[in-house]
């Protein structure tokens, strides 16, 4: 939700900011803006509604004067997507950009109004600009005025701030919203996510909550919000291994398409080095001690679907009871204390507010905490008792694809890691074959062989996704992917539930996509599909070993998967479901990478 970026250095800042904001655009795209100095050290603010392309048009050939500059892309929370509500916000000499929420906005606004302040926007952010400005005018130096202002603020924020009187300086703060600092030769960058500056440096410091940094060109000093600036120190930067290529579309039309086809690499990299002999993830039990008595998984959206698959893997392999919870619901329920229990949060971004909140709520009642995230340095990695990183690389498309594959991969490894006995070499070898099999399947997926099925789905009045066992979470994921980028009605169900209500929706024009990986439940699934066809529904079966002779009997059309292990089949079926949604959305002319109303990381409740 919103992305911020700051720069301080000897280069003209605007090309750097615009390229960085473009890479952050997945975080929001309602409006955007930049603030920079001109040759006379005057600050200029340019803001516009819509995407970065609109901002680029407004900026034109302007490059800005070397020194500091800030930029923002917005996912609207407080106030509509208008120019007035776009960031940066200015108050006197202070200009800032913000990602987060000011919770005591109303009280602060009333107080500032009583002091004669006039508000130009509906945002909570403007309050921050006025607070910093008033502390600055009262005589504090630039960084101290930020500290003074923030001591009055409740809520979450990542901030980048410049001051008219200090054209080389940049102050950034992190409290509850992600912020990373990258340092190069005589220059430094701050941004909500690493890809924003990955082209310029790989030396990264991930700020902790409650930290503030003062940046002047390549000099970076970090301290706690309450510590005097004289005590701030140069942080330790670490080298990130992410390849900048990940954040480029290459020859693909969309990031989502590229990322679907990067699924096999995501699985391969997530497996890599994680199996030693017949043991998987040895670091897991080293960090958390004994096998848990129970596991509760919390997540949102696609990550929640991965967790539902994880439950099936772990319960079958280990006998440990696993419950899977939607984070936003779980965190506000009474949580029964469990000293032997693990709470496992799953989040691609590692910044989803509800997932982090759910982990924290469980931690307080005695759970050991484990995070599974794709983003090194994210809040989830830093604040969980132990963390398993998936290695999908940066995921830019708002619809999660390769990150889901990597989550499923790590959950499979976790099921091996927690197995009570010896894991057979056969099982391990079969797992290690998954990425190669997925790779060759993905190569075959680019063909036109999906066209008839895609055409049918596109013309459907409603698309239902239904499956049993492993195929149920896959159905939920297929439906979510389809909804979020095609904007067409769709839903996912356990097939056994259809006749408890949803089957009333079935009539000619309705299509049912049925993943059929779980061979143990195929007979029952086939009966459910017959019931659908009997009511005029059109059934598209997706799986291995679907006999041609059954066409017109229990299915109408099919997408064949190779005859493989169920583990491999899950990844292949997920890729097909992602690709079907992608192709239909492209045909409909939708903005696939940045679907309406959504943002990549949901850092507000
Ligand atoms: O970063 P997270 O994995 O915590 O994000 C959770 C959901 O917001 C995310 O999976 C969302 O549902 C995706 N847009 C789905 O494609």
XYZ file of C-alpha atoms and ligand atoms in Angstrom:
621
model
C 0.000 0.000 0.000
C 1.787 3.080 -1.246
C 5.453 3.111 -2.083
C 7.952 5.748 -1.107
C 11.414 6.548 -2.342
C 14.123 9.022 -1.417
C 17.502 9.885 -2.906
C 20.522 11.897 -1.846
C 23.555 12.138 -4.092
C 25.411 13.888 -6.837
C 23.259 12.751 -9.736
C 20.141 14.484 -11.055
C 17.525 12.670 -8.962
C 14.392 12.531 -11.095
C 15.395 9.772 -13.558
C 16.452 7.681 -10.534
C 13.221 8.333 -8.656
C 10.998 7.700 -11.652
C 12.666 4.398 -12.466
C 12.421 3.385 -8.802
C 8.781 4.402 -8.476
C 7.994 2.437 -11.613
C 9.364 -0.659 -9.896
C 7.296 0.119 -6.807
C 4.139 0.676 -8.810
C 2.791 -2.708 -7.789
C 2.233 -1.178 -4.335
C -0.375 1.264 -5.600
C -1.198 3.280 -8.667
C -3.937 5.758 -7.804
C -1.631 8.776 -7.959
C 2.034 9.695 -7.725
C 4.383 12.589 -7.163
C 7.947 13.824 -6.658
C 9.634 16.700 -4.830
C 13.087 17.938 -5.850
C 15.355 20.982 -5.832
C 16.084 23.250 -8.776
C 19.364 25.094 -9.507
C 18.358 27.883 -7.096
C 17.706 25.397 -4.300
C 13.962 25.951 -4.491
C 11.773 22.901 -3.907
C 9.377 21.847 -6.666
C 6.517 19.422 -6.190
C 4.916 17.634 -9.132
C 1.853 15.465 -8.466
C -0.668 13.731 -10.656
C -3.410 11.136 -10.584
C -2.984 7.771 -12.270
C 0.103 5.779 -12.960
C 3.784 6.626 -13.153
C 3.453 7.076 -16.906
C 1.263 10.116 -16.150
C 3.884 11.464 -13.741
C 6.600 10.933 -16.336
C 4.566 12.988 -18.790
C 4.215 15.778 -16.226
C 7.927 15.709 -15.361
C 8.934 15.814 -19.018
C 12.637 16.562 -19.531
C 13.156 17.920 -15.997
C 15.877 15.962 -14.180
C 16.144 17.928 -10.924
C 19.227 19.374 -9.324
C 21.699 16.954 -7.660
C 21.012 16.655 -3.950
C 18.024 15.140 -2.213
C 14.605 14.324 -3.620
C 11.587 12.179 -2.715
C 8.807 10.369 -4.564
C 5.598 8.470 -3.890
C 3.041 6.204 -5.474
C -0.313 6.023 -3.722
C -2.950 3.432 -2.927
C -5.704 5.646 -1.589
C -6.866 5.125 2.009
C -7.667 8.615 3.321
C -9.374 10.623 0.607
C -10.020 9.993 -3.068
C -7.369 9.605 -5.736
C -7.054 13.311 -6.564
C -4.067 15.563 -7.189
C -4.664 17.319 -3.875
C -4.465 14.058 -1.981
C -1.405 12.866 -3.893
C 1.967 12.985 -2.109
C 4.409 14.702 -1.512
C 2.744 16.999 1.031
C 4.340 20.282 1.925
C 4.111 22.563 4.903
C 6.425 25.573 4.750
C 10.005 24.356 4.369
C 9.131 20.677 4.935
C 8.065 18.239 2.213
C 7.377 14.563 2.849
C 6.008 11.290 1.510
C 4.321 8.663 3.667
C 3.284 5.028 3.575
C 1.066 4.028 6.489
C -1.721 5.422 8.621
C -1.854 8.143 11.273
C -4.313 6.750 13.796
C -4.728 9.897 15.895
C -5.205 12.015 12.770
C -8.466 13.610 13.941
C -7.158 14.793 17.311
C -3.978 16.175 15.736
C -5.927 17.874 12.951
C -8.237 19.616 15.402
C -5.307 20.832 17.426
C -3.469 22.108 14.348
C -6.635 23.822 13.089
C -6.926 25.635 16.412
C -3.380 26.885 15.793
C -4.490 28.302 12.451
C -3.306 25.543 10.108
C -5.387 25.134 6.923
C -5.533 21.674 5.369
C -5.364 21.336 1.603
C -6.053 17.602 1.390
C -8.156 14.859 2.992
C -5.080 12.817 3.855
C -3.690 11.885 7.252
C -0.218 12.514 5.823
C -0.658 16.262 5.678
C -0.838 16.259 9.483
C 2.712 14.917 9.580
C 4.015 17.651 7.291
C 2.484 20.354 9.501
C 3.779 18.767 12.698
C 7.361 18.519 11.422
C 7.196 22.015 10.007
C 5.943 23.511 13.251
C 8.702 21.755 15.277
C 11.258 22.997 12.750
C 10.013 26.556 12.885
C 10.145 26.428 16.673
C 13.913 26.064 16.388
C 14.758 22.325 16.252
C 17.288 21.189 13.678
C 15.920 19.176 10.733
C 16.267 15.601 12.086
C 15.301 16.599 15.626
C 12.149 18.309 14.380
C 11.123 15.007 12.769
C 11.691 13.241 16.086
C 9.718 15.865 17.997
C 6.792 15.648 15.581
C 6.654 11.865 15.573
C 6.628 11.658 19.351
C 3.016 12.880 19.040
C 1.937 10.465 16.332
C 0.167 7.115 16.779
C 0.036 4.722 13.861
C 2.316 3.209 11.285
C 4.568 5.023 8.912
C 7.508 4.909 6.575
C 8.519 8.468 5.788
C 10.989 10.253 3.528
C 11.393 13.949 4.273
C 13.342 16.836 2.756
C 13.758 20.408 3.953
C 14.055 23.553 1.849
C 17.043 24.679 3.937
C 19.065 21.476 3.445
C 19.134 20.565 -0.254
C 21.451 17.557 0.192
C 19.751 16.023 3.208
C 17.152 13.334 3.528
C 15.546 12.063 6.723
C 13.749 8.726 6.655
C 11.831 6.914 9.383
C 10.360 3.480 9.788
C 7.582 2.587 12.210
C 5.403 -0.307 11.152
C 5.788 0.068 7.358
C 8.757 -1.264 5.398
C 11.737 0.903 4.542
C 15.145 -0.058 3.212
C 18.248 2.000 2.622
C 20.671 1.268 -0.197
C 24.091 2.851 -0.329
C 26.291 3.435 -3.382
C 29.341 5.566 -4.271
C 28.582 9.011 -2.860
C 24.843 8.419 -2.951
C 22.123 6.658 -1.002
C 18.573 5.545 -1.650
C 15.626 4.776 0.599
C 12.602 2.860 -0.609
C 9.689 0.673 0.441
C 11.157 -2.277 -1.419
C 14.535 -3.338 -2.748
C 13.771 -3.465 -6.519
C 13.363 0.338 -6.472
C 17.136 0.772 -6.226
C 18.479 -2.649 -7.175
C 19.854 -1.217 -10.419
C 22.058 1.170 -8.496
C 23.254 -0.830 -5.508
C 22.944 -4.172 -3.758
C 24.277 -2.844 -0.430
C 21.146 -2.754 1.674
C 20.175 -1.956 5.237
C 16.679 -2.951 6.306
C 15.486 -0.401 8.863
C 13.908 -1.627 12.072
C 10.713 -0.297 13.564
C 11.348 2.854 15.544
C 14.481 3.783 13.600
C 15.271 7.104 11.946
C 18.098 7.791 9.487
C 19.862 10.923 8.386
C 21.245 10.651 4.859
C 23.581 13.027 3.066
C 24.945 11.632 -0.204
C 26.753 8.367 0.692
C 26.730 9.029 4.421
C 23.997 7.240 6.363
C 23.486 7.520 10.127
C 20.795 5.474 11.853
C 19.445 5.748 15.382
C 16.344 5.146 17.475
C 13.572 7.712 17.266
C 14.201 8.608 20.895
C 18.012 8.861 20.688
C 19.728 12.219 20.019
C 21.202 12.479 16.485
C 24.725 12.668 17.960
C 24.369 8.981 18.940
C 23.293 7.711 15.525
C 25.690 5.346 13.786
C 26.514 4.052 10.311
C 24.535 0.798 9.966
C 25.895 -2.484 8.677
C 24.877 -2.960 5.074
C 24.506 -6.431 3.637
C 24.666 -7.542 0.028
C 21.393 -8.768 -1.457
C 21.661 -11.552 -3.983
C 18.543 -10.631 -5.973
C 19.254 -10.269 -9.644
C 17.990 -6.949 -11.096
C 16.794 -9.020 -14.081
C 13.961 -10.306 -11.880
C 12.496 -6.841 -11.750
C 12.411 -6.510 -15.571
C 9.773 -7.850 -17.945
C 12.344 -9.017 -20.482
C 10.630 -10.367 -23.571
C 7.348 -10.982 -21.769
C 4.366 -8.733 -22.178
C 3.547 -8.626 -18.489
C 5.324 -9.331 -15.215
C 2.599 -11.822 -14.373
C 3.318 -13.866 -17.473
C 7.050 -13.803 -16.784
C 6.497 -14.783 -13.191
C 4.236 -17.716 -14.086
C 7.066 -19.060 -16.217
C 9.595 -18.415 -13.457
C 7.657 -20.840 -11.254
C 10.077 -23.721 -11.807
C 13.070 -21.563 -10.946
C 11.284 -20.342 -7.812
C 10.761 -23.949 -6.710
C 14.314 -24.940 -7.636
C 15.846 -22.020 -5.722
C 13.605 -22.667 -2.734
C 14.689 -26.324 -2.609
C 18.330 -25.530 -3.212
C 20.568 -26.409 -0.266
C 17.547 -27.210 1.906
C 17.948 -31.016 1.845
C 21.006 -32.456 3.528
C 21.175 -36.268 3.246
C 17.735 -37.455 4.306
C 16.991 -34.310 6.318
C 15.159 -31.255 5.087
C 15.452 -27.771 6.580
C 17.769 -28.785 9.438
C 17.778 -25.162 10.611
C 14.087 -25.360 11.478
C 14.275 -27.593 14.535
C 17.611 -26.039 15.497
C 15.855 -22.679 15.765
C 12.584 -23.788 17.332
C 13.609 -26.853 19.336
C 11.345 -29.885 19.390
C 8.657 -30.860 16.939
C 5.497 -28.936 17.789
C 2.418 -30.467 19.416
C 0.263 -28.541 16.973
C 0.645 -25.948 14.236
C -1.574 -22.981 13.455
C -0.963 -21.329 10.108
C -2.075 -17.757 9.497
C -2.074 -15.975 6.168
C -4.167 -13.950 3.706
C -5.195 -14.423 0.076
C -2.966 -16.634 -2.002
C -0.674 -17.312 0.953
C -3.693 -18.697 2.819
C -4.322 -21.093 -0.053
C -0.705 -22.257 0.127
C -1.240 -22.821 3.861
C -4.301 -25.014 3.131
C -2.087 -27.203 0.939
C 0.609 -27.153 3.618
C -1.846 -28.523 6.159
C -2.516 -31.534 3.953
C 1.221 -32.208 3.446
C 2.167 -31.790 7.094
C -0.702 -33.723 8.644
C -0.179 -36.640 6.258
C 3.590 -36.796 6.758
C 3.870 -36.003 10.450
C 0.609 -36.650 12.292
C 0.875 -33.154 13.803
C -2.542 -31.455 13.839
C -2.536 -28.292 11.727
C -5.173 -25.589 11.633
C -5.232 -22.885 8.975
C -6.654 -19.487 9.783
C -7.406 -16.307 7.899
C -5.142 -13.857 9.694
C -7.623 -10.971 9.922
C -10.167 -13.220 11.691
C -7.792 -15.182 13.879
C -6.073 -12.157 15.414
C -9.306 -10.852 16.956
C -10.549 -14.151 18.361
C -9.622 -15.349 21.834
C -6.451 -17.332 21.160
C -6.146 -20.450 23.264
C -2.694 -20.588 24.728
C -0.523 -23.396 23.456
C 2.955 -23.809 24.862
C 3.804 -26.679 22.508
C 2.226 -24.953 19.521
C 3.838 -23.134 16.632
C 2.208 -20.236 14.881
C 3.339 -20.164 11.268
C 2.742 -16.958 9.324
C 2.967 -17.153 5.551
C 3.370 -13.978 3.523
C 5.035 -13.263 0.201
C 5.770 -9.675 1.188
C 6.383 -10.309 4.870
C 4.560 -7.042 5.490
C 0.864 -7.965 5.464
C -0.532 -6.170 8.518
C -3.067 -8.838 9.477
C -0.620 -11.718 9.194
C 1.966 -9.888 11.295
C -0.774 -8.985 13.806
C -1.956 -12.599 14.023
C 1.572 -13.877 14.669
C 2.078 -11.278 17.376
C -1.257 -12.083 19.028
C -0.355 -15.789 19.167
C 3.196 -15.099 20.339
C 1.796 -13.287 23.363
C -0.106 -16.403 24.413
C 3.005 -18.599 24.299
C 3.266 -19.892 20.737
C 6.664 -20.241 19.108
C 6.675 -18.159 15.935
C 7.801 -19.136 12.468
C 7.586 -16.837 9.441
C 7.608 -17.994 5.831
C 8.278 -15.080 3.525
C 9.797 -14.215 0.185
C 11.308 -10.908 1.179
C 14.610 -10.862 3.034
C 14.732 -8.085 5.603
C 10.922 -7.872 5.797
C 9.194 -7.367 9.131
C 8.151 -11.005 9.152
C 11.722 -12.191 8.729
C 13.019 -9.900 11.411
C 10.307 -10.350 13.996
C 9.509 -14.074 13.871
C 11.319 -16.445 16.234
C 12.523 -18.346 13.175
C 12.073 -17.660 9.491
C 12.147 -19.714 6.307
C 12.761 -17.680 3.181
C 11.228 -18.753 -0.086
C 13.483 -17.854 -2.973
C 11.085 -16.785 -5.709
C 12.927 -13.475 -6.251
C 11.004 -10.204 -6.371
C 7.395 -10.671 -7.468
C 6.123 -7.572 -9.233
C 2.724 -8.603 -10.659
C -0.002 -7.930 -8.100
C -1.424 -11.399 -8.694
C 0.837 -13.803 -6.859
C 2.147 -16.654 -9.024
C 5.733 -17.808 -8.588
C 5.649 -16.837 -4.905
C 2.736 -19.261 -4.419
C 4.771 -22.024 -6.050
C 7.693 -21.256 -3.760
C 5.421 -21.290 -0.699
C 4.063 -24.700 -1.667
C 7.662 -25.882 -2.154
C 8.776 -24.801 1.297
C 5.698 -26.340 2.911
C 6.528 -29.651 1.255
C 10.019 -29.380 2.732
C 8.529 -28.549 6.106
C 6.461 -31.718 6.004
C 9.692 -33.683 5.502
C 11.499 -31.735 8.210
C 8.821 -32.563 10.776
C 8.393 -36.211 9.807
C 8.918 -38.324 12.915
C 10.882 -41.093 11.222
C 13.337 -41.574 8.444
C 12.333 -40.010 5.121
C 12.917 -42.404 2.238
C 15.426 -41.466 -0.455
C 12.725 -42.280 -2.966
C 10.518 -39.545 -1.537
C 13.384 -37.053 -1.511
C 14.430 -37.862 -5.053
C 10.868 -37.573 -6.262
C 10.639 -34.127 -4.682
C 13.919 -32.995 -6.170
C 12.610 -33.910 -9.617
C 9.689 -31.475 -9.255
C 11.365 -28.287 -10.593
C 12.706 -30.028 -13.705
C 9.334 -31.588 -14.447
C 7.630 -28.270 -13.877
C 10.114 -26.559 -16.167
C 9.423 -28.886 -19.068
C 5.696 -28.588 -18.450
C 5.921 -24.781 -18.515
C 7.750 -24.992 -21.831
C 4.794 -26.893 -23.272
C 2.286 -24.464 -21.786
C 3.024 -21.644 -24.213
C 1.340 -23.492 -27.069
C -2.109 -22.656 -28.402
C -3.471 -25.817 -26.880
C -5.348 -23.801 -24.271
C -7.158 -21.589 -26.785
C -10.481 -23.461 -26.997
C -10.701 -23.745 -23.228
C -9.802 -20.080 -22.743
C -12.404 -19.057 -25.281
C -15.062 -21.037 -23.458
C -14.118 -19.581 -20.084
C -14.145 -16.070 -21.482
C -17.692 -16.504 -22.733
C -19.018 -18.000 -19.494
C -21.479 -16.114 -17.335
C -19.870 -17.568 -14.202
C -16.802 -19.699 -13.590
C -16.702 -22.024 -10.613
C -13.555 -23.847 -9.556
C -14.160 -27.028 -7.594
C -12.055 -29.869 -6.257
C -11.513 -32.270 -3.373
C -8.471 -32.874 -1.189
C -5.410 -31.230 -2.734
C -7.652 -29.903 -5.466
C -9.754 -27.809 -3.083
C -7.021 -25.246 -2.198
C -6.056 -25.252 -5.870
C -9.667 -24.407 -6.740
C -9.714 -21.533 -4.291
C -6.480 -20.230 -5.762
C -7.744 -20.643 -9.344
C -10.868 -18.639 -8.473
C -8.960 -15.880 -6.683
C -6.519 -15.479 -9.559
C -9.404 -15.398 -12.016
C -11.407 -12.814 -10.057
C -8.591 -10.442 -9.326
C -7.407 -9.944 -12.876
C -10.469 -10.681 -15.057
C -13.025 -8.910 -12.787
C -15.475 -11.657 -13.767
C -17.682 -13.548 -11.264
C -15.945 -16.688 -10.041
C -15.724 -18.763 -6.894
C -13.925 -21.787 -5.541
C -15.559 -24.652 -3.642
C -14.888 -28.078 -2.234
C -16.745 -30.220 -4.777
C -18.647 -32.043 -2.036
C -20.157 -28.724 -0.974
C -21.615 -27.852 -4.353
C -24.905 -29.572 -3.722
C -25.320 -27.787 -0.411
C -26.109 -24.553 -2.201
C -23.805 -23.384 -5.010
C -25.193 -25.908 -7.493
C -28.275 -23.662 -7.662
C -26.108 -21.300 -9.727
C -25.452 -23.923 -12.382
C -27.203 -23.471 -15.726
C -26.087 -23.349 -19.363
C -23.370 -20.709 -19.651
C -21.752 -21.652 -16.339
C -18.331 -23.308 -16.529
C -16.771 -25.473 -13.837
C -12.990 -25.814 -13.865
C -12.050 -28.944 -11.935
C -8.432 -29.578 -10.963
C -8.013 -33.352 -10.505
C -4.594 -34.027 -9.030
C -5.795 -35.944 -6.021
C -6.242 -39.427 -7.476
C -7.454 -40.818 -4.143
C -10.670 -38.796 -4.492
C -11.193 -38.990 -8.230
C -14.234 -41.272 -8.206
C -16.090 -38.978 -5.862
C -15.049 -35.920 -7.854
C -16.316 -37.501 -11.063
C -19.737 -38.039 -9.442
C -19.895 -34.374 -8.467
C -18.979 -33.316 -11.991
C -21.691 -35.530 -13.437
C -24.184 -33.701 -11.241
C -22.962 -30.408 -12.674
C -23.248 -31.577 -16.259
C -26.732 -32.918 -15.595
C -27.766 -29.329 -14.827
C -26.297 -27.764 -17.956
C -22.888 -26.779 -16.541
C -19.838 -27.080 -18.795
C -17.015 -29.025 -17.136
C -13.335 -28.455 -17.896
C -11.230 -31.126 -16.193
C -7.579 -30.424 -15.417
C -5.332 -33.304 -14.506
C -3.444 -36.400 -15.589
C -5.014 -39.591 -16.977
C -8.347 -38.110 -18.031
C -9.638 -40.610 -20.549
C -10.717 -39.276 -23.909
C -13.562 -41.839 -23.911
C -15.152 -39.961 -20.983
C -15.536 -36.719 -22.929
C -19.240 -35.937 -22.964
C -19.788 -38.349 -20.080
C -18.489 -36.455 -17.044
C -16.498 -33.674 -18.668
C -16.796 -31.471 -21.738
C -13.225 -30.378 -22.258
C -9.918 -31.024 -20.587
C -6.405 -29.775 -20.001
C -4.082 -32.764 -19.792
C -1.302 -32.852 -17.272
C 1.492 -35.417 -17.550
C 1.253 -38.516 -15.388
C 3.486 -37.479 -12.459
C 3.588 -37.605 -8.694
C 0.861 -35.626 -6.925
C 3.557 -33.216 -5.667
C 4.552 -32.323 -9.222
C 0.921 -32.184 -10.304
C 0.088 -29.493 -7.767
C 2.646 -27.102 -9.270
C 1.599 -27.906 -12.818
C -2.094 -27.434 -12.069
C -1.365 -24.153 -10.256
C 0.578 -22.905 -13.282
C -2.319 -23.776 -15.607
C -4.845 -22.002 -13.376
C -2.615 -18.922 -13.261
C -2.136 -19.005 -16.999
C -5.855 -19.425 -17.771
C -6.670 -16.368 -15.662
C -3.819 -14.463 -17.271
C -4.853 -15.254 -20.834
C -8.521 -14.388 -20.237
C -7.586 -11.099 -18.551
C -5.314 -10.160 -21.470
C -8.107 -10.957 -23.947
C -10.413 -8.704 -21.976
C -7.860 -5.914 -22.239
C -7.380 -5.647 -18.468
C -4.354 -4.245 -16.723
C -2.977 -7.606 -15.678
C -0.026 -6.487 -13.574
C -1.925 -3.769 -11.773
C -5.561 -4.854 -11.472
C -8.044 -2.254 -10.318
C -8.509 -1.518 -6.612
C -5.649 -3.775 -5.511
C -2.122 -3.299 -4.219
C 0.605 -5.864 -3.836
C 1.254 -5.606 -0.124
C -1.617 -4.893 2.199
C 0.067 -3.068 5.044
C -3.153 -1.690 6.522
C -5.972 -3.647 8.169
O 2.268 -10.625 0.838
P 1.237 -11.621 1.265
O 1.522 -12.987 0.809
O 0.992 -11.577 2.757
O -0.107 -11.128 0.588
C -1.308 -11.764 0.868
C -2.374 -11.388 -0.139
O -2.595 -10.004 -0.109
C -1.989 -11.793 -1.563
O -1.707 -13.154 -1.647
C -3.127 -11.456 -2.530
O -4.230 -12.242 -2.263
C -2.640 -11.631 -3.976
N -2.938 -10.448 -4.740
C -3.279 -12.762 -4.678
O -2.807 -12.913 -5.980
